[in-house]
Coordinates of C-alpha atoms and ligand atoms in Angstrom, one line a residue:
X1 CA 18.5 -77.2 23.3
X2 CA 20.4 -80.4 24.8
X3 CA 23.2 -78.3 26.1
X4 CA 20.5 -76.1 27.5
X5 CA 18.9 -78.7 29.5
X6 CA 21.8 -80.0 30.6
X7 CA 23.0 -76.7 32.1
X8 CA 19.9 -76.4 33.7
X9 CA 20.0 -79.7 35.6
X10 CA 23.7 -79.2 36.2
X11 CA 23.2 -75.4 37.7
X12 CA 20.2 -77.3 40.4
X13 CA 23.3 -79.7 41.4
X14 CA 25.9 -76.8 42.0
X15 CA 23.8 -75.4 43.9
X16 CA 22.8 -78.4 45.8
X17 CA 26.4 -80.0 45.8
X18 CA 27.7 -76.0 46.6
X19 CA 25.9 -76.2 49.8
X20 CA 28.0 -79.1 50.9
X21 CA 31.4 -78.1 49.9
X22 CA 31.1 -74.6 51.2
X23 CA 30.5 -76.4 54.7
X24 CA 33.5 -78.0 54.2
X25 CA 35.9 -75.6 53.7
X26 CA 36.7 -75.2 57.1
X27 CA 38.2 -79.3 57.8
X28 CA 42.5 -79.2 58.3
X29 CA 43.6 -80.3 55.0
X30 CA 46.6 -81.9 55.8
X31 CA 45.7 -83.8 58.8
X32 CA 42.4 -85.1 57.5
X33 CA 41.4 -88.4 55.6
X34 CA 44.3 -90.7 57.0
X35 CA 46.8 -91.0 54.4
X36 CA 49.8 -89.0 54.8
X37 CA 49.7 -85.9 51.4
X38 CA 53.0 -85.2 49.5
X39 CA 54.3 -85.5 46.0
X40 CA 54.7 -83.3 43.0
X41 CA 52.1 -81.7 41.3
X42 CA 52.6 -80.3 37.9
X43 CA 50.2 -77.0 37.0
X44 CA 50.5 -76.1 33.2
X45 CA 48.4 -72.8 32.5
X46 CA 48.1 -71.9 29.0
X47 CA 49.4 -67.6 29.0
X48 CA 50.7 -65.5 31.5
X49 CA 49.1 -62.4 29.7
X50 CA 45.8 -62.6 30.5
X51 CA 45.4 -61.5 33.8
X52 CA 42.9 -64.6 35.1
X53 CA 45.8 -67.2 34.4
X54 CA 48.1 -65.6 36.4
X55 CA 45.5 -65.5 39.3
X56 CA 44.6 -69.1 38.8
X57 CA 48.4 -70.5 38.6
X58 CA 49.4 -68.3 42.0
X59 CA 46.3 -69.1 44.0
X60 CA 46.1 -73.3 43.1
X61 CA 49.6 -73.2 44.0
X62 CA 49.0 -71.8 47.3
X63 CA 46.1 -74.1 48.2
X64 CA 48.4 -77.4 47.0
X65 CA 51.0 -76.0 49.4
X66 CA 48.4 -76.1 52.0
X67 CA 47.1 -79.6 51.4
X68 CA 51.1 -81.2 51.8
X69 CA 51.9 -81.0 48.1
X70 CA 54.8 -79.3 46.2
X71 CA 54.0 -78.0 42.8
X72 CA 56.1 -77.0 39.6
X73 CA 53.2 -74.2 37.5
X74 CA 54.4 -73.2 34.2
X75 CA 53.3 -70.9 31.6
X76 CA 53.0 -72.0 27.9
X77 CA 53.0 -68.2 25.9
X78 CA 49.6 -69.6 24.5
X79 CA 51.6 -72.0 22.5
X80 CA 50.5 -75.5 22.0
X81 CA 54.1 -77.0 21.1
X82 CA 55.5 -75.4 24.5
X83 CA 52.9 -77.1 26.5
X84 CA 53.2 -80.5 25.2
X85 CA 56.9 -79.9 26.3
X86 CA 56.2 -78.8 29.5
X87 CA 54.1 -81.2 29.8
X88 CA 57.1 -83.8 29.0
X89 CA 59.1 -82.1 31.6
X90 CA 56.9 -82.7 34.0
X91 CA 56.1 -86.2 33.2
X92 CA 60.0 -86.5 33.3
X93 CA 60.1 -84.8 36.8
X94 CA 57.5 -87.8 38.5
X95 CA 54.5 -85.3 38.8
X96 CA 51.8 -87.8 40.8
X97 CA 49.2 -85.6 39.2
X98 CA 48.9 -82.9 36.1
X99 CA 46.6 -80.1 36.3
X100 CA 46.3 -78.7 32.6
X101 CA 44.6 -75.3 31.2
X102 CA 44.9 -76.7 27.8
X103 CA 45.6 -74.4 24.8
X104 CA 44.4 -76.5 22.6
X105 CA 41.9 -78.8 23.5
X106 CA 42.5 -81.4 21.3
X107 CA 46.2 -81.5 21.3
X108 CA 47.1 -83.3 24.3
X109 CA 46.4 -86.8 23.6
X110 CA 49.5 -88.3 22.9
X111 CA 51.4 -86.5 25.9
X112 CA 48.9 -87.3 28.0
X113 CA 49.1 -91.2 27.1
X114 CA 53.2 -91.1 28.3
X115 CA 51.6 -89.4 31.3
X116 CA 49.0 -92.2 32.2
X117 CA 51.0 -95.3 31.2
X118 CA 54.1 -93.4 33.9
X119 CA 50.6 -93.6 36.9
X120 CA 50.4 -90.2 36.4
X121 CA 46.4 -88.5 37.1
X122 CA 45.1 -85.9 34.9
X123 CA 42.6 -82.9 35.7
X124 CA 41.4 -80.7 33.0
X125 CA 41.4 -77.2 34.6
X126 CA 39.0 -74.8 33.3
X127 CA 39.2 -75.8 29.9
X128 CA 38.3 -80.0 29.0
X129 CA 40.9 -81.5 27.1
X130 CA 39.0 -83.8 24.2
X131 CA 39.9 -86.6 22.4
X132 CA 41.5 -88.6 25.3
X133 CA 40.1 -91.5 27.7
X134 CA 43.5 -89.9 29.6
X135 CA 41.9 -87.1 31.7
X136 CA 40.4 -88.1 35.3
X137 CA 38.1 -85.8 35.9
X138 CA 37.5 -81.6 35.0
X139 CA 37.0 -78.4 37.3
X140 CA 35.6 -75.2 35.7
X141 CA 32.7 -72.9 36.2
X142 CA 28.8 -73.3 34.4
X143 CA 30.4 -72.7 30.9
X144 CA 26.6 -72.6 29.3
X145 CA 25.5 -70.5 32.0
X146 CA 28.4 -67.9 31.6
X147 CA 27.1 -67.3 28.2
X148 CA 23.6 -67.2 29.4
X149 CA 23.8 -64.5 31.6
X150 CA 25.7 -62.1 28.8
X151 CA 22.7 -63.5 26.5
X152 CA 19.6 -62.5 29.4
X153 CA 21.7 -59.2 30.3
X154 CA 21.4 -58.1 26.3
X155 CA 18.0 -59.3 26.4
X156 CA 17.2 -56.9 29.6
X157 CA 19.1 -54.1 29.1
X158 CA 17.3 -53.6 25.2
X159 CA 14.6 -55.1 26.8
X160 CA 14.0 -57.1 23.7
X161 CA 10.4 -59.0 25.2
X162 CA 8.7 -55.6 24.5
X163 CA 11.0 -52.9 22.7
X164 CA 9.7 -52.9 19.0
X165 CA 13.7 -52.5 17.8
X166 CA 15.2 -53.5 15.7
X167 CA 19.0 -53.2 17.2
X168 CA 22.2 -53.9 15.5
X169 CA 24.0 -56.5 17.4
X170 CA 27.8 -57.6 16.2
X171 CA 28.2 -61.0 17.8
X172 CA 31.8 -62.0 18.9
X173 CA 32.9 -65.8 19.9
X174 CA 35.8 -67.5 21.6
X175 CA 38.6 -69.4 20.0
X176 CA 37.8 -72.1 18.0
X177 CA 40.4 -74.3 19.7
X178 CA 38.9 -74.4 23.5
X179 CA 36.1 -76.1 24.2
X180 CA 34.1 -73.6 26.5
X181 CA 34.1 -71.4 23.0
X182 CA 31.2 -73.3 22.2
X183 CA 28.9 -73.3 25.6
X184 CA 29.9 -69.4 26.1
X185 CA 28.4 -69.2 22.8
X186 CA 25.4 -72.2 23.4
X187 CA 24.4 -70.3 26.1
X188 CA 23.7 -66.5 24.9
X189 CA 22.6 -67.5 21.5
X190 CA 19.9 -70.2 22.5
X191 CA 18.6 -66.8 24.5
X192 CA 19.4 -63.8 21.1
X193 CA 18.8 -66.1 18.3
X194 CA 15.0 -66.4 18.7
X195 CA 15.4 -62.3 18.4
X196 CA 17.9 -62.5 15.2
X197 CA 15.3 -64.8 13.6
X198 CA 12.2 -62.6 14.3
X199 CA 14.1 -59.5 13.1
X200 CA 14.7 -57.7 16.5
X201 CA 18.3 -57.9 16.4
X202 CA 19.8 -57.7 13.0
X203 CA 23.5 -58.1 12.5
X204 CA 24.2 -55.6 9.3
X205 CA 27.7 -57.3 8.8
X206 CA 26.0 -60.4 8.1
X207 CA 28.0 -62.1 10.8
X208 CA 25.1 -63.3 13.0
X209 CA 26.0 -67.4 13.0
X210 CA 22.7 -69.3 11.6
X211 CA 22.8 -71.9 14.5
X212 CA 24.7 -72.4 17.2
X213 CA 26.8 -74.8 15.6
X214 CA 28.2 -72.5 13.4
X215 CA 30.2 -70.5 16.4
X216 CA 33.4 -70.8 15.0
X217 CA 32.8 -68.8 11.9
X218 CA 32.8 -65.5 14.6
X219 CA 35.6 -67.1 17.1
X220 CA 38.6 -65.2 17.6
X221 CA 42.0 -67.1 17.6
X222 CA 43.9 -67.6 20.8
X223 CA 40.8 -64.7 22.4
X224 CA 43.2 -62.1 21.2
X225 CA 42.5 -58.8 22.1
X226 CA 43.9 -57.4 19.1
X227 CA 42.5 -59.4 16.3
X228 CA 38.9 -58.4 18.4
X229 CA 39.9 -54.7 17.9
X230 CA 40.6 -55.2 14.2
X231 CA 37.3 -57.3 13.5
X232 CA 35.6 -54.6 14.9
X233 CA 36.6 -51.8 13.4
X234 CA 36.2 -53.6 10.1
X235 CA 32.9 -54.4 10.6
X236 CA 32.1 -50.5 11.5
X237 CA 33.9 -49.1 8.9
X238 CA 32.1 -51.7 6.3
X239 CA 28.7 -51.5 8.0
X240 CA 28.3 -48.7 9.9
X241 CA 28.6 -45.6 8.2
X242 CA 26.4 -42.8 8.5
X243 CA 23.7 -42.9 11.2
X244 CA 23.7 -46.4 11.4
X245 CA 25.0 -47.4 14.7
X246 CA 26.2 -50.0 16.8
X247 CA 23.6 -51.0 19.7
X248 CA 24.9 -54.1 21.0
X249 CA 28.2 -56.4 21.2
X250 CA 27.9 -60.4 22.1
X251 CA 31.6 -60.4 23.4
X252 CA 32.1 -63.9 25.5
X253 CA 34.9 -62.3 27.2
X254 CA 37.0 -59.8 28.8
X255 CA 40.5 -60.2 26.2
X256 CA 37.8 -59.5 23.3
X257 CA 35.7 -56.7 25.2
X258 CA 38.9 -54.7 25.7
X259 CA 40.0 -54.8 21.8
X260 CA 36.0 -54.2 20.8
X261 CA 35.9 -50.8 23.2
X262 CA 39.0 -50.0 21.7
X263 CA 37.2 -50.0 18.3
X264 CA 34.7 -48.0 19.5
X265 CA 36.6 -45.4 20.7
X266 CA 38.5 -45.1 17.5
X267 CA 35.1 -45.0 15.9
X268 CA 33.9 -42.1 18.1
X269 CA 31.7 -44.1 19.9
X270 CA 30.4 -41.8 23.4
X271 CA 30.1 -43.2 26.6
X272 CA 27.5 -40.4 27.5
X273 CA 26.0 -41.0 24.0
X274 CA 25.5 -43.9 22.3
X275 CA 28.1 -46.5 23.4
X276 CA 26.5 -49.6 22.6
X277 CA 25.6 -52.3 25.2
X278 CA 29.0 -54.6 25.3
X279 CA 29.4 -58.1 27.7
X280 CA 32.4 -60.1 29.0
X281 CA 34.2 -62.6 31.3
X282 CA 36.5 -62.6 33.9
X283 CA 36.5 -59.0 35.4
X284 CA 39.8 -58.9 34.5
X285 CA 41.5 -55.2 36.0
X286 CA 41.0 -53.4 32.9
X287 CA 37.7 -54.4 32.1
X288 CA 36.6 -53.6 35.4
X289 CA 37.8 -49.9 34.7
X290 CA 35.9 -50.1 31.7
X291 CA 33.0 -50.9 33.7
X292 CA 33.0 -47.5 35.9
X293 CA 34.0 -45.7 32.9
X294 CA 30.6 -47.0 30.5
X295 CA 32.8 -48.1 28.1
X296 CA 31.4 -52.3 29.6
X297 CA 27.9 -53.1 30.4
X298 CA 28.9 -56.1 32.5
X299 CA 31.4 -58.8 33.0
X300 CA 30.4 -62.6 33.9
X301 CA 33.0 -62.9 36.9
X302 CA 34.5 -66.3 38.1
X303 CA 35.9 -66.1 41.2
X304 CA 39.2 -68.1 40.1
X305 CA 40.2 -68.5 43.8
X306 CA 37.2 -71.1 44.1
X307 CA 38.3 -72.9 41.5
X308 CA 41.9 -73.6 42.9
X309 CA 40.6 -74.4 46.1
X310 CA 38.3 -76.9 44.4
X311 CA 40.9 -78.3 42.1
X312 CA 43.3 -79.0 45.2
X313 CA 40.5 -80.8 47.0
X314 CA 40.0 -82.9 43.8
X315 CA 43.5 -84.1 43.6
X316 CA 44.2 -84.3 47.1
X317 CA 41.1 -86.3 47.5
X318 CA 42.5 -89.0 44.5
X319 CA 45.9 -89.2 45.5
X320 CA 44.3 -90.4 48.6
X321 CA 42.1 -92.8 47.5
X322 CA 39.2 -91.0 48.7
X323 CA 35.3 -90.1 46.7
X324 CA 36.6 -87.1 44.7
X325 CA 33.5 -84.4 44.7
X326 CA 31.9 -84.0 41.0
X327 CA 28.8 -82.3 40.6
X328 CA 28.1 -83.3 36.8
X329 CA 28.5 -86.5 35.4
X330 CA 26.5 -85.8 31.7
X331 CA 27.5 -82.6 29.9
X332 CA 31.1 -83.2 29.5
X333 CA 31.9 -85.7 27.1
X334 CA 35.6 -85.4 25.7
X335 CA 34.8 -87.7 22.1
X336 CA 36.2 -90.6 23.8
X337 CA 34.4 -90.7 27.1
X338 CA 32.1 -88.6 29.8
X339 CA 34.5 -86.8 32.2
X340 CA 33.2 -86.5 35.7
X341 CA 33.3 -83.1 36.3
X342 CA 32.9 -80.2 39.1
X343 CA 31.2 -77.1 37.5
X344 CA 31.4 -73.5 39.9
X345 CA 28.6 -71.5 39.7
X346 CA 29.5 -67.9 37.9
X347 CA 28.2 -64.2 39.0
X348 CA 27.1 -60.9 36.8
X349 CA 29.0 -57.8 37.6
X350 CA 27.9 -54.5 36.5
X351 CA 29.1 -51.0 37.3
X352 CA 26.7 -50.8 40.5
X353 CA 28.1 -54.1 42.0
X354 CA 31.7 -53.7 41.4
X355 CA 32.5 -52.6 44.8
X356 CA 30.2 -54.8 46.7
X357 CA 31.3 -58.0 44.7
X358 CA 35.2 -57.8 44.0
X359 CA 35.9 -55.4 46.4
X360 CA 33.8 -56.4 49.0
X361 CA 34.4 -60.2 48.7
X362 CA 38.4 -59.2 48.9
X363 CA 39.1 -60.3 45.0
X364 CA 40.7 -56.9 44.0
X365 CA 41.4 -53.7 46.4
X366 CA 39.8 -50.5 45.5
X367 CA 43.2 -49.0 44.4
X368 CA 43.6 -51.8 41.8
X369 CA 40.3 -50.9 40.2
X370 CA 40.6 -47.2 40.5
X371 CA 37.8 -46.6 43.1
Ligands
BGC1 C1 38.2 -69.2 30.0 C2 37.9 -67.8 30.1 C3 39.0 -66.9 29.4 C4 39.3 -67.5 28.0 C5 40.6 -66.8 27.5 C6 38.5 -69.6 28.5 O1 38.7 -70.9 28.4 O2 37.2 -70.0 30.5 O3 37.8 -67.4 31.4 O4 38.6 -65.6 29.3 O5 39.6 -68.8 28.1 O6 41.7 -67.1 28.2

């Protein structure tokens, strides 16, 4: 309920503060603001094999570049201990500022501590980094809000305020270790669970969390895709034999929603039949081919490119001794302190938009998605 109020009053300032910083995109980087830009600046992104981190590493880059800076981005195979090095390396290289995708959220304190007693600033990026008075300030999208939209998109498309039901929904969270697991989850299940309790959407495998704070009990390690598939089908073959069927999947993202329709087409699941109503994040390439082919009912997109371009502002505008933009100073708080933070505003995609969204707002090409 907190988190939900919260994301409210925090969605009425991006779209307030958004206003402002869209009119702003077009000042000269470089020659604006006085102080002359330059200096290191270390991006660690937690995997290169999910698609989004790749996008996000390339495109902040290139918006750095722009802004005077020179950048080292490395890649940590989703391993914590290969951050924390590369992390040290960095540190060791005089970064001025880190930018950090954390793996695991709560991880990072002690590196981070060598990193603020050597000046250096941090900026969680995407993910907030807990535990730590050591992190500056956070960029990501409306976490709560990306899970709200996969919750109000299950509640339409069963339209649960007047269907009599009941469905079968098999509920799916992030991994335990990041710390927008828990608002993807916040955000659909303050929306289903009202349905779960009044017997609309039963989960047969039992696996429907009692509150919201028991998330983790459904999260998938490290969002593999793979240990999604194999949930899945052990839930089917467990719970769903004979003509008891699937009708709905609560997956919080893309990585899981591919593994998931895998499942389901091992199952015999039918597109044209009875493929059940299945969520996601990202609009990763695969998932958006998924999406023309039935096999996804939607995907909460972020459009990564605004948050480099946000993220470079952000630094640029500390290493300059400038106001750095936040939009949200209350739903962040790390365990050790509040972290001023800059929340993006995320956007549903469904077979019918594809085209006008990503394609038409130049995010992928029509050959990339198979169009
Ligand atoms: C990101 C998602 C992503 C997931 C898995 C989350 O922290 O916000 O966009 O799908 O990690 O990489």
């Amino acid at each position: 309920m907190k988190l939900r109020k919260l994301a409210t009053l925090a969605l009425g300032a991006v779209l307030v503060i958004g206003l402002t910083a869209c009119a702003d995109t077009t000042r000269d980087p470089v020659s604006s603001g006085g102080e002359e830009a330059g200096g290191l600046i270390g991006i660690s992104m937690p995997t290169k094999s999910l698609e989004r981190w790749n996008n996000d590493g390339a495109n902040l880059e290139a918006r750095l570049k722009e802004f005077g800076y020179e950048t080292t981005l490395q890649y940590a195979d989703d391993k914590v201990d290969m951050q924390i090095s590369q992390l040290q390396n960095m540190i060791n290289q005089n970064v001025k500022v880190l930018v950090i995708a954390a793996i695991n959220g709560e991880a990072l304190a002690p590196v981070l501590k060598t990193a603020a007693d050597a000046g250096i600033k941090i900026v969680a990026y995407d993910r907030l980094i807990n535990g730590t008075e050591n992190v500056d300030y956070y960029a990501t999208f409306d976490n709560y809000l990306v899970g709200k939209y996969q919750g109000e998109f299950i509640e339409e498309a069963l339209d649960l305020k007047n269907a009599a039901g009941p469905f079968n929904i098999e509920p799916f969270a992030g991994s335990p270790d990041d710390n927008n697991a828990k608002f993807f989850f916040s955000g659909a299940w303050d929306v289903l669970s009202p349905y779960v309790e009044s017997g609309k959407l039963v989960s047969q495998s039992g696996k429907a969390p009692a509150t919201n704070d028991d998330w983790a009990s459904i999260g998938i390690q490290g969002w593999k895709t793979d240990s999604a598939q194999s949930e899945m089908q052990n839930r089917i073959n467990s719970f769903y034999t004979g003509s008891t069927k699937v009708d709905v999947v609560l997956s919080p993202n893309d990585s899981l929603a591919l593994g998931i329709a895998q499942a389901l087409d091992t199952a015999g699941y039918n597109p044209d039949v009875d493929w059940p109503v299945l969520t996601g994040q990202d609009a990763d390439i695969a998932n958006v081919k998924n999406i023309l082919a039935g096999k996804q009912s939607m995907s909460v997109w972020k459009d990564t490119r605004t948050l480099g371009d946000q993220v470079a502002k952000m630094v640029d505008q500390m290493l300059k001794g400038e106001t750095v933009d936040v939009n949200d100073t209350t739903t962040y708080h790390n365990g050790v302190k509040q972290v001023p933070s800059y929340l993006l505003p995320p956007e549903v995609v469904v077979k019918d938009t594809v085209e006008e969204i990503l394609v038409g707002k130049g995010y992928y090409t029509k050959d990339q998605i198979g169009l």
